[in-house]
Amino acid sequence: MNSKQEWKAQWITFAGCPDHAAPVFRKKFHLPSHIRDAQVRICGLGFYVLKVNGRRVGDDMMQPAFTAYDKTVLYNIYNISRYLDEGTNEMEVTLGNGWYNEMQPSAWQFEHAAWRAQPKMTAEVYIDEELFIVSDSSWECARSGIIFNSLRCGETFDGGYQIDGWRQASIAPAPGGVMKEQRIPPVRVRSLIEPVAVIPGPLPVIYDFGVNLSGNVEIKVTGKKGSKATIQYFELLRTTRTPDLERYKQHVYDDRFQRDEYILSGQGIEIWHSEFSYNGFRYARVYGEYETIEVVARCFHTDLPDAGGLRCDNPHITKIHEAVRRSTLTNFHHIPTDCPHREKNGWTGDAHLSCEQALFNFDMKQAYVKWMDDIADCQRPNGRIPCIAPTSSWGYDHMLCGPAWDAVLFVIPWQLYRYTGRTEYIQMYYEPMERYIGYLQSILDHGICRIGLGDWSVPVDAPECPTASLLTAYSFYIADLFGRISGVLHKEENRRQACRLADEIKASFLREYGKLQTDSQLFYAMMLYFGLAEDVSQPLDHLIRTVEKADYHIMGGIFCSKMLLDALTDNGHFDVAYKIASQRDFPGWGYMTDLCAGTLGENWYGGSSMNHHMFSEIGAWYYKALAGFNIDDCSPGFKHIRLTPHIPRDVHEFCAWHHTPYGRLEISWDKEHIRLILPEGVAATLVYEGITQELASGEYSFNKCARRA
C-alpha cells in the first residue's frame, strides 16, 4: 500500500452517542482464501482501539498522536494479515474523546477548541495492495461499555453492558487538517509496577507504588453484578493519610479528576484498566463494594528508544540521573508535557530547557520533529507562537511568555542538527524561524525586550534577575542562532542580517545592563552562557561571588538551572559547579529528588507537581562535564568532539555512553584506569589534567592521575 495515495474512505460518526460515552463501529466482510498481505490505514479521533475478529491489533495505545486537528491529522498503518480468517471477518473500532473532544472545562480552554466535535473515524483496508474496504455509511455503530471518558478526568466502564442493537453510521465532515502518516513512536506500556506498601488506615485502601509514574492501574476484581470499584489517582499524601487532590488539580474545573470506575459484571474474576485516559500518580485510592481485588500500575508513555546511559558508584548522581530520565519519559505522551496530571500541556520553555539531556538519553528525532510540526501549525502569520503546543487558542495572549519560551523554535532544531549532523532539521523549520525573527524585531524596544516572563519557579529568597534582561538575552540568543543556522544553510544575506540584529541587541543589553551590580546567579550565568560579556573575567568573578554567598547552592529557577553549571564548567570552574550539583539540602537537585519519589518537581521544594522535567539540564551536564562529551559545532553529529572528562573525588567507578550517528561513544573509569571507545568515524580532542591529545577512532586505556576536582 502506498501511504501517500488519496483517501477513498469517508469519515463516519455515531450521531446519537451520549456525549461522554465511547462509540464503537463494526464492519463485517467476507475474505477469500490465499491472501498474501492485508493492511489497514486508519484514523480515529480522539483516540481509537482497533480489533479484528475480537483481537486487539498491536500494543499501541492512545493512537493517533495528538495534533491541532484543524491543521494536521495523523493516521496509522498496520499489517493485519495474521488477524484475518478465511470467510467471515469483523473489524471493530472503539473511539475515545481524547484531545479531540475535550469537554471538561479547564484553564487551557480545550473545551473551546476550533476542531472539537463528536468522535469520528476513517479507515481503509487493502488486500494484496488493492483497496478492499472503506469506512462509509454501511458500517454499523453503537455505544460501548465505556459510559464516560475524559483525558484528565478518567473513565467509567460497565463490565455487564451488552449492546442490544446496532445503528447505521453517519457520514461526518473531516476534521479539517492535512492527513499525514504518524512517524513518532506510539505510546506503549513500558513497565508494570506492583505496590510497595499499603497505607495503614481505614477503608478505602491507598496503594503506594513507590515512584511517580504516568499511566493507570489495572484491577483484578470479583464481586456482585452492578457493584463498583473506584480508583482515585494522586501524587501527594496528607499527614492525615488522605489524598491531597486540591494542590495539583488546580485549573481543572470539574468535580471529577483522575478517577476511574469499573462496574462489575459479576462473572467471576474480571480484569480491567481504562483505555482513553492517563494519570500522573504515585498513589491509588481504591474503594467499592467488590469482594476481592488485586492491583498493578501500568506505566506508559511514548516509546522513546534509549540513546545513552550513565552509571556510577555515587548514589547521589545515580538518583538524580534516574529522576531526570523518569521525568522525561513520564512526561512524553505524543508531546513533551509539563506534568502528566493536571495539565498534560506541551510547554515550549520546559521542552527547550530539557532538550539536551533528552537527546543524550533518548532517540528523540521523530518525537521532536512531530512536536516541532505542532509548533509550526500554531504559528500565526506574523511569526508569533504560543507557549503551549498544540493549543486550542490559549497561550498567545492568555500567558505571553516571550522570547525565553519562544526560543524553542530555534533551540530544538539546532540541537537536533548538532547531535545528528543532519541539516534537514534546521531546513524544515527555517521559514517559521524567519517569520519569528520578523515578529521578534516588532516587539523590541530599542533593542530591549520587555514582553514576556522571566525566570520561573525561583526560590522566594533568591536575588531578582531583571525580567527584561533575561528576555533581551534570549532575543540575542535567537538572533545569534538564526545567524548560525543561516550560515549552515548558505543563506548569506539572512546570516548577515541576523548577525547585525544580534550585535544591535547585544549593544542594547550592555548599554542597559552592562554595569548592573546584583546578587543574581542567573544574571551573570546568562552573560557567560550567551556570550554577552565583553570581558569574561568580571561576570565570572561576580558569579562565583554569588554562589559563595549562597553557600554553594543554586539560587534561581528553571533558566538558572539550565545555565549555571555549564557557565561555571565552561569557564574553568568545574569544582564550583560540582559542589552546587552535589548539595543535598534546599535548594538543589538532591533535595528535590528526595521529595519527589523518583522524579523532578515543579519547584525546588516539590511544589504542586512532583513530576516536571524543566529542571533536568543537570542530566546533560553529567554527560558534558563528567563524561566530557562536548560536540564540536564545526563537525556536528559527533564527527569530532572535545572530550573533557572531570573525575570528582567521590566518583570511583563511572561509565557513560551515547549512541552517536557513527556508533557507541563510551567513557569509563575505575580507581586506576580511564577507558575510551571512539566509534569509527569519530575523532576527539582529549583535554584532561592539563594535557591535550588528538585521538582517532579506536579504544584507549590509560592511567588516571592523582589530581582530582
Coordinates of C-alpha atoms in Angstrom, one line a residue, residues 371-696:
W371 CA 6.2 18.3 18.0
M372 CA 8.1 21.0 16.1
D373 CA 5.4 20.4 13.4
D374 CA 2.8 21.2 16.0
I375 CA 4.5 24.4 16.9
A376 CA 4.7 25.4 13.2
D377 CA 1.0 24.6 12.9
C378 CA 0.3 27.0 15.8
Q379 CA 2.4 29.9 14.4
R380 CA 0.5 32.9 13.4
P381 CA 1.1 34.7 10.1
N382 CA 3.2 37.5 11.9
G383 CA 5.5 34.8 13.3
R384 CA 4.2 34.7 16.8
I385 CA 3.9 31.3 18.5
P386 CA 2.1 30.3 21.7
C387 CA 3.7 29.0 24.9
I388 CA 1.9 25.6 24.6
A389 CA 1.6 23.4 21.5
P390 CA -0.7 22.1 20.3
T391 CA -3.2 24.7 21.6
S392 CA -6.8 25.5 21.1
S393 CA -6.1 29.2 21.4
W394 CA -4.6 29.6 24.9
G395 CA -1.0 30.7 25.2
Y396 CA -0.9 33.7 22.9
D397 CA -2.4 36.5 25.0
H398 CA -3.6 34.4 28.0
M399 CA 0.0 34.0 29.0
L400 CA 2.6 35.9 26.9
C401 CA 5.8 34.1 27.7
G402 CA 8.1 35.9 25.3
P403 CA 11.5 35.0 23.8
A404 CA 12.6 32.9 26.7
W405 CA 9.9 30.4 25.9
D406 CA 9.7 31.1 22.1
A407 CA 13.4 30.1 21.7
V408 CA 12.2 26.5 21.3
L409 CA 11.6 27.2 17.6
F410 CA 15.3 27.7 17.2
V411 CA 16.9 25.6 20.0
I412 CA 15.4 22.2 19.3
P413 CA 16.1 22.2 15.6
W414 CA 19.6 23.5 16.2
Q415 CA 20.3 20.8 18.8
L416 CA 18.9 18.1 16.5
Y417 CA 21.4 19.4 13.9
R418 CA 24.2 19.4 16.5
Y419 CA 23.5 15.9 17.7
T420 CA 22.9 14.3 14.3
G421 CA 24.9 16.4 11.8
R422 CA 21.8 16.4 9.6
T423 CA 20.8 19.8 8.1
E424 CA 17.2 18.8 7.3
Y425 CA 16.2 19.5 10.9
I426 CA 17.1 23.2 10.6
Q427 CA 15.9 23.4 6.9
M428 CA 12.5 22.0 7.9
Y429 CA 11.8 24.9 10.3
Y430 CA 13.7 27.6 8.6
E431 CA 10.7 29.5 7.2
P432 CA 8.9 29.5 10.6
M433 CA 12.2 30.8 12.2
E434 CA 12.4 33.5 9.6
R435 CA 8.9 34.6 10.3
Y436 CA 9.6 34.7 14.0
I437 CA 12.6 36.9 13.5
G438 CA 10.3 39.5 12.0
Y439 CA 7.9 39.2 15.0
L440 CA 10.9 39.5 17.4
Q441 CA 12.0 42.7 15.8
S442 CA 8.5 44.1 16.1
I443 CA 8.5 43.7 19.9
L444 CA 11.9 45.1 20.7
D445 CA 12.1 48.5 22.3
H446 CA 15.3 50.0 21.1
G447 CA 16.9 46.6 21.3
I448 CA 15.4 45.7 24.7
C449 CA 12.6 43.1 25.1
R450 CA 10.1 43.9 27.8
I451 CA 7.4 41.5 26.8
G452 CA 7.3 38.1 28.4
L453 CA 8.0 36.1 31.5
G454 CA 11.3 35.9 33.4
D455 CA 12.8 33.0 35.4
W456 CA 10.3 30.5 36.7
S457 CA 10.0 28.6 40.0
V458 CA 12.6 30.7 41.7
P459 CA 13.3 30.3 45.5
V460 CA 11.4 33.0 47.3
D461 CA 14.6 34.5 48.8
A462 CA 16.6 34.4 45.6
P463 CA 18.0 37.7 44.4
E464 CA 16.0 39.0 41.5
C465 CA 17.2 38.9 37.9
P466 CA 15.5 41.7 35.9
T467 CA 13.0 40.1 33.6
A468 CA 13.8 42.3 30.7
S469 CA 17.5 41.3 30.9
L470 CA 16.6 37.6 30.5
L471 CA 14.2 38.4 27.7
T472 CA 16.8 40.5 25.9
A473 CA 19.4 37.9 26.4
Y474 CA 17.2 35.3 24.8
S475 CA 16.4 37.7 22.0
F476 CA 20.1 37.9 21.3
Y477 CA 20.4 34.1 21.5
I478 CA 17.6 33.7 19.0
A479 CA 19.1 36.2 16.5
D480 CA 22.6 34.6 17.0
L481 CA 21.2 31.1 16.4
F482 CA 19.4 32.2 13.3
G483 CA 22.6 33.7 12.0
R484 CA 24.4 30.4 12.6
I485 CA 21.6 28.4 11.1
S486 CA 21.5 30.6 8.0
G487 CA 25.3 30.2 7.6
V488 CA 25.0 26.4 7.7
L489 CA 22.3 26.6 5.1
H490 CA 24.3 29.0 3.0
K491 CA 21.7 31.8 3.2
E492 CA 24.2 34.5 3.3
E493 CA 22.0 37.6 3.3
N494 CA 19.9 36.3 6.1
R495 CA 23.1 35.4 8.0
R496 CA 24.4 39.0 7.7
Q497 CA 21.0 40.5 8.8
A498 CA 20.8 38.1 11.8
C499 CA 24.3 38.9 12.8
R500 CA 23.5 42.7 12.6
L501 CA 20.4 42.1 14.7
A502 CA 22.3 40.1 17.3
D503 CA 25.0 42.8 17.5
E504 CA 22.3 45.5 18.0
I505 CA 20.6 43.6 20.8
K506 CA 23.9 42.9 22.5
A507 CA 24.9 46.5 22.4
S508 CA 21.5 47.4 23.9
F509 CA 21.9 44.8 26.6
L510 CA 25.3 46.1 27.5
R511 CA 24.1 49.7 27.5
E512 CA 21.1 48.8 29.7
Y513 CA 22.6 46.2 32.0
G514 CA 26.4 46.1 31.5
K515 CA 27.1 47.9 34.7
L516 CA 24.4 46.3 36.8
Q517 CA 25.5 45.0 40.2
T518 CA 23.4 42.2 41.6
D519 CA 23.5 39.0 43.6
S520 CA 21.5 37.2 40.9
Q521 CA 23.3 34.0 39.8
L522 CA 21.1 33.8 36.7
F523 CA 22.2 37.3 35.5
Y524 CA 25.9 36.5 35.5
A525 CA 25.4 32.9 34.3
M526 CA 23.4 34.1 31.2
M527 CA 26.0 36.7 30.3
L528 CA 28.6 33.9 30.2
Y529 CA 26.3 31.3 28.7
F530 CA 25.1 33.5 25.8
G531 CA 28.4 35.3 25.2
L532 CA 27.1 38.7 26.2
A533 CA 30.1 39.8 28.3
E534 CA 32.8 42.0 26.8
D535 CA 35.2 40.8 29.5
V536 CA 34.5 37.2 30.8
S537 CA 36.5 37.6 34.0
Q538 CA 34.3 40.2 35.5
P539 CA 30.9 38.3 35.3
L540 CA 32.7 35.1 36.2
D541 CA 34.1 36.7 39.4
H542 CA 30.6 38.0 40.2
L543 CA 29.0 34.6 39.5
I544 CA 31.4 32.8 41.9
R545 CA 30.8 35.5 44.5
T546 CA 27.0 34.9 44.3
V547 CA 27.5 31.2 44.6
E548 CA 29.7 31.5 47.6
K549 CA 27.2 33.9 49.2
A550 CA 24.5 31.2 48.7
D551 CA 26.8 28.6 50.4
Y552 CA 27.3 26.8 47.0
H553 CA 23.5 26.4 46.4
I554 CA 21.7 27.3 43.3
M555 CA 19.5 30.4 43.8
G556 CA 17.4 30.7 40.7
G557 CA 14.7 28.9 38.8
I558 CA 14.5 26.9 35.6
F559 CA 16.6 29.2 33.5
C560 CA 19.3 29.4 36.1
S561 CA 19.3 25.6 36.4
K562 CA 19.9 25.5 32.6
M563 CA 22.8 27.9 32.5
L564 CA 24.6 27.9 35.9
L565 CA 26.5 24.6 35.8
D566 CA 27.5 25.0 32.2
A567 CA 28.6 28.6 32.6
L568 CA 30.9 27.6 35.5
T569 CA 32.3 24.5 33.9
D570 CA 32.9 26.0 30.5
N571 CA 34.9 28.8 32.2
G572 CA 37.2 26.6 34.2
H573 CA 35.3 26.1 37.4
F574 CA 34.0 22.5 37.4
D575 CA 34.8 22.3 41.1
V576 CA 32.3 25.0 41.9
A577 CA 29.7 23.5 39.6
Y578 CA 30.1 20.1 41.1
K579 CA 29.8 21.4 44.6
I580 CA 26.4 23.0 43.6
A581 CA 25.3 19.8 41.9
S582 CA 26.2 17.8 45.0
Q583 CA 24.1 19.7 47.5
R584 CA 21.6 17.5 49.4
D585 CA 19.6 20.3 51.1
F586 CA 17.4 23.1 49.8
P587 CA 17.6 24.4 47.2
G588 CA 19.1 21.8 45.0
W589 CA 18.6 18.7 42.9
G590 CA 19.3 16.3 45.8
Y591 CA 16.6 17.9 48.0
M592 CA 14.1 17.9 45.1
T593 CA 14.6 14.2 44.2
D594 CA 14.3 13.1 47.8
L595 CA 10.9 14.8 47.9
C596 CA 9.6 13.7 44.6
A597 CA 9.7 9.9 44.6
G598 CA 11.9 9.2 41.6
T599 CA 11.1 12.4 39.5
L600 CA 11.9 16.1 39.4
G601 CA 9.5 18.6 40.8
E602 CA 7.8 21.8 39.7
N603 CA 9.8 23.7 42.3
W604 CA 12.9 23.1 44.3
Y605 CA 10.6 22.2 47.2
G606 CA 8.5 19.9 45.0
G607 CA 5.6 22.3 44.5
S608 CA 2.1 21.5 43.3
S609 CA 3.5 18.9 41.0
M610 CA 6.1 16.2 41.8
N611 CA 6.7 15.4 38.2
H612 CA 8.2 18.0 35.9
H613 CA 11.2 17.9 33.6
M614 CA 12.1 21.6 33.3
F615 CA 15.0 21.4 35.9
S616 CA 16.6 18.5 34.0
E617 CA 19.7 20.2 32.4
I618 CA 21.8 18.6 35.1
G619 CA 21.3 15.4 33.2
A620 CA 23.0 16.8 30.2
W621 CA 25.7 18.3 32.4
Y622 CA 26.6 14.8 33.6
Y623 CA 27.4 13.8 30.0
K624 CA 29.1 17.1 29.1
A625 CA 31.1 17.7 32.3
L626 CA 31.7 14.3 34.0
A627 CA 31.9 12.2 30.8
G628 CA 33.3 15.1 28.8
F629 CA 31.1 14.6 25.7
N630 CA 31.2 18.1 24.1
I631 CA 30.1 18.4 20.4
D632 CA 32.3 20.4 18.1
D633 CA 29.9 22.7 16.2
C634 CA 32.3 22.8 13.3
S635 CA 31.9 19.0 13.0
P636 CA 28.4 18.3 14.3
G637 CA 26.9 14.9 14.8
F638 CA 29.9 13.8 17.0
K639 CA 32.2 13.6 14.0
H640 CA 34.6 15.4 16.2
I641 CA 34.2 16.0 19.9
R642 CA 36.1 17.9 22.6
L643 CA 36.5 15.2 25.2
T644 CA 36.9 16.9 28.6
P645 CA 36.2 14.4 31.4
H646 CA 36.2 15.6 35.1
I647 CA 36.7 12.9 37.8
P648 CA 35.4 14.0 41.2
R649 CA 37.0 12.6 44.3
D650 CA 33.7 10.8 45.3
V651 CA 33.2 9.0 42.0
H652 CA 35.4 6.0 41.8
E653 CA 33.6 4.0 39.2
F654 CA 31.8 5.6 36.3
C655 CA 30.5 4.8 32.8
A656 CA 28.7 6.9 30.3
W657 CA 27.8 6.1 26.7
H658 CA 25.9 7.8 23.9
H659 CA 24.8 6.2 20.6
T660 CA 26.2 8.7 18.0
P661 CA 25.3 8.6 14.3
Y662 CA 28.6 6.6 14.0
G663 CA 28.1 4.1 16.8
R664 CA 28.6 3.9 20.5
L665 CA 30.8 6.5 22.2
E666 CA 31.8 5.5 25.7
I667 CA 34.0 6.6 28.6
S668 CA 34.5 4.7 31.8
W669 CA 36.9 4.7 34.8
D670 CA 37.7 2.8 37.9
K671 CA 40.2 3.5 40.6
E672 CA 43.2 3.1 38.3
H673 CA 42.3 3.4 34.6
I674 CA 40.2 5.5 32.2
R675 CA 38.9 3.7 29.1
L676 CA 37.6 5.3 25.9
I677 CA 35.7 4.0 22.9
L678 CA 35.5 6.3 19.9
P679 CA 33.5 4.6 17.1
E680 CA 34.7 4.5 13.6
G681 CA 34.2 8.0 12.1
V682 CA 34.6 9.9 15.4
A683 CA 37.7 11.8 16.4
A684 CA 38.3 13.6 19.6
T685 CA 40.5 16.2 21.2
L686 CA 41.1 14.9 24.7
V687 CA 41.7 17.5 27.4
Y688 CA 42.5 16.0 30.7
E689 CA 44.7 17.0 33.6
G690 CA 46.3 19.8 31.6
I691 CA 47.2 17.6 28.7
T692 CA 45.7 17.9 25.2
Q693 CA 45.9 15.0 22.9
E694 CA 44.3 14.3 19.5
L695 CA 42.6 10.8 19.2
A696 CA 41.4 8.9 16.2

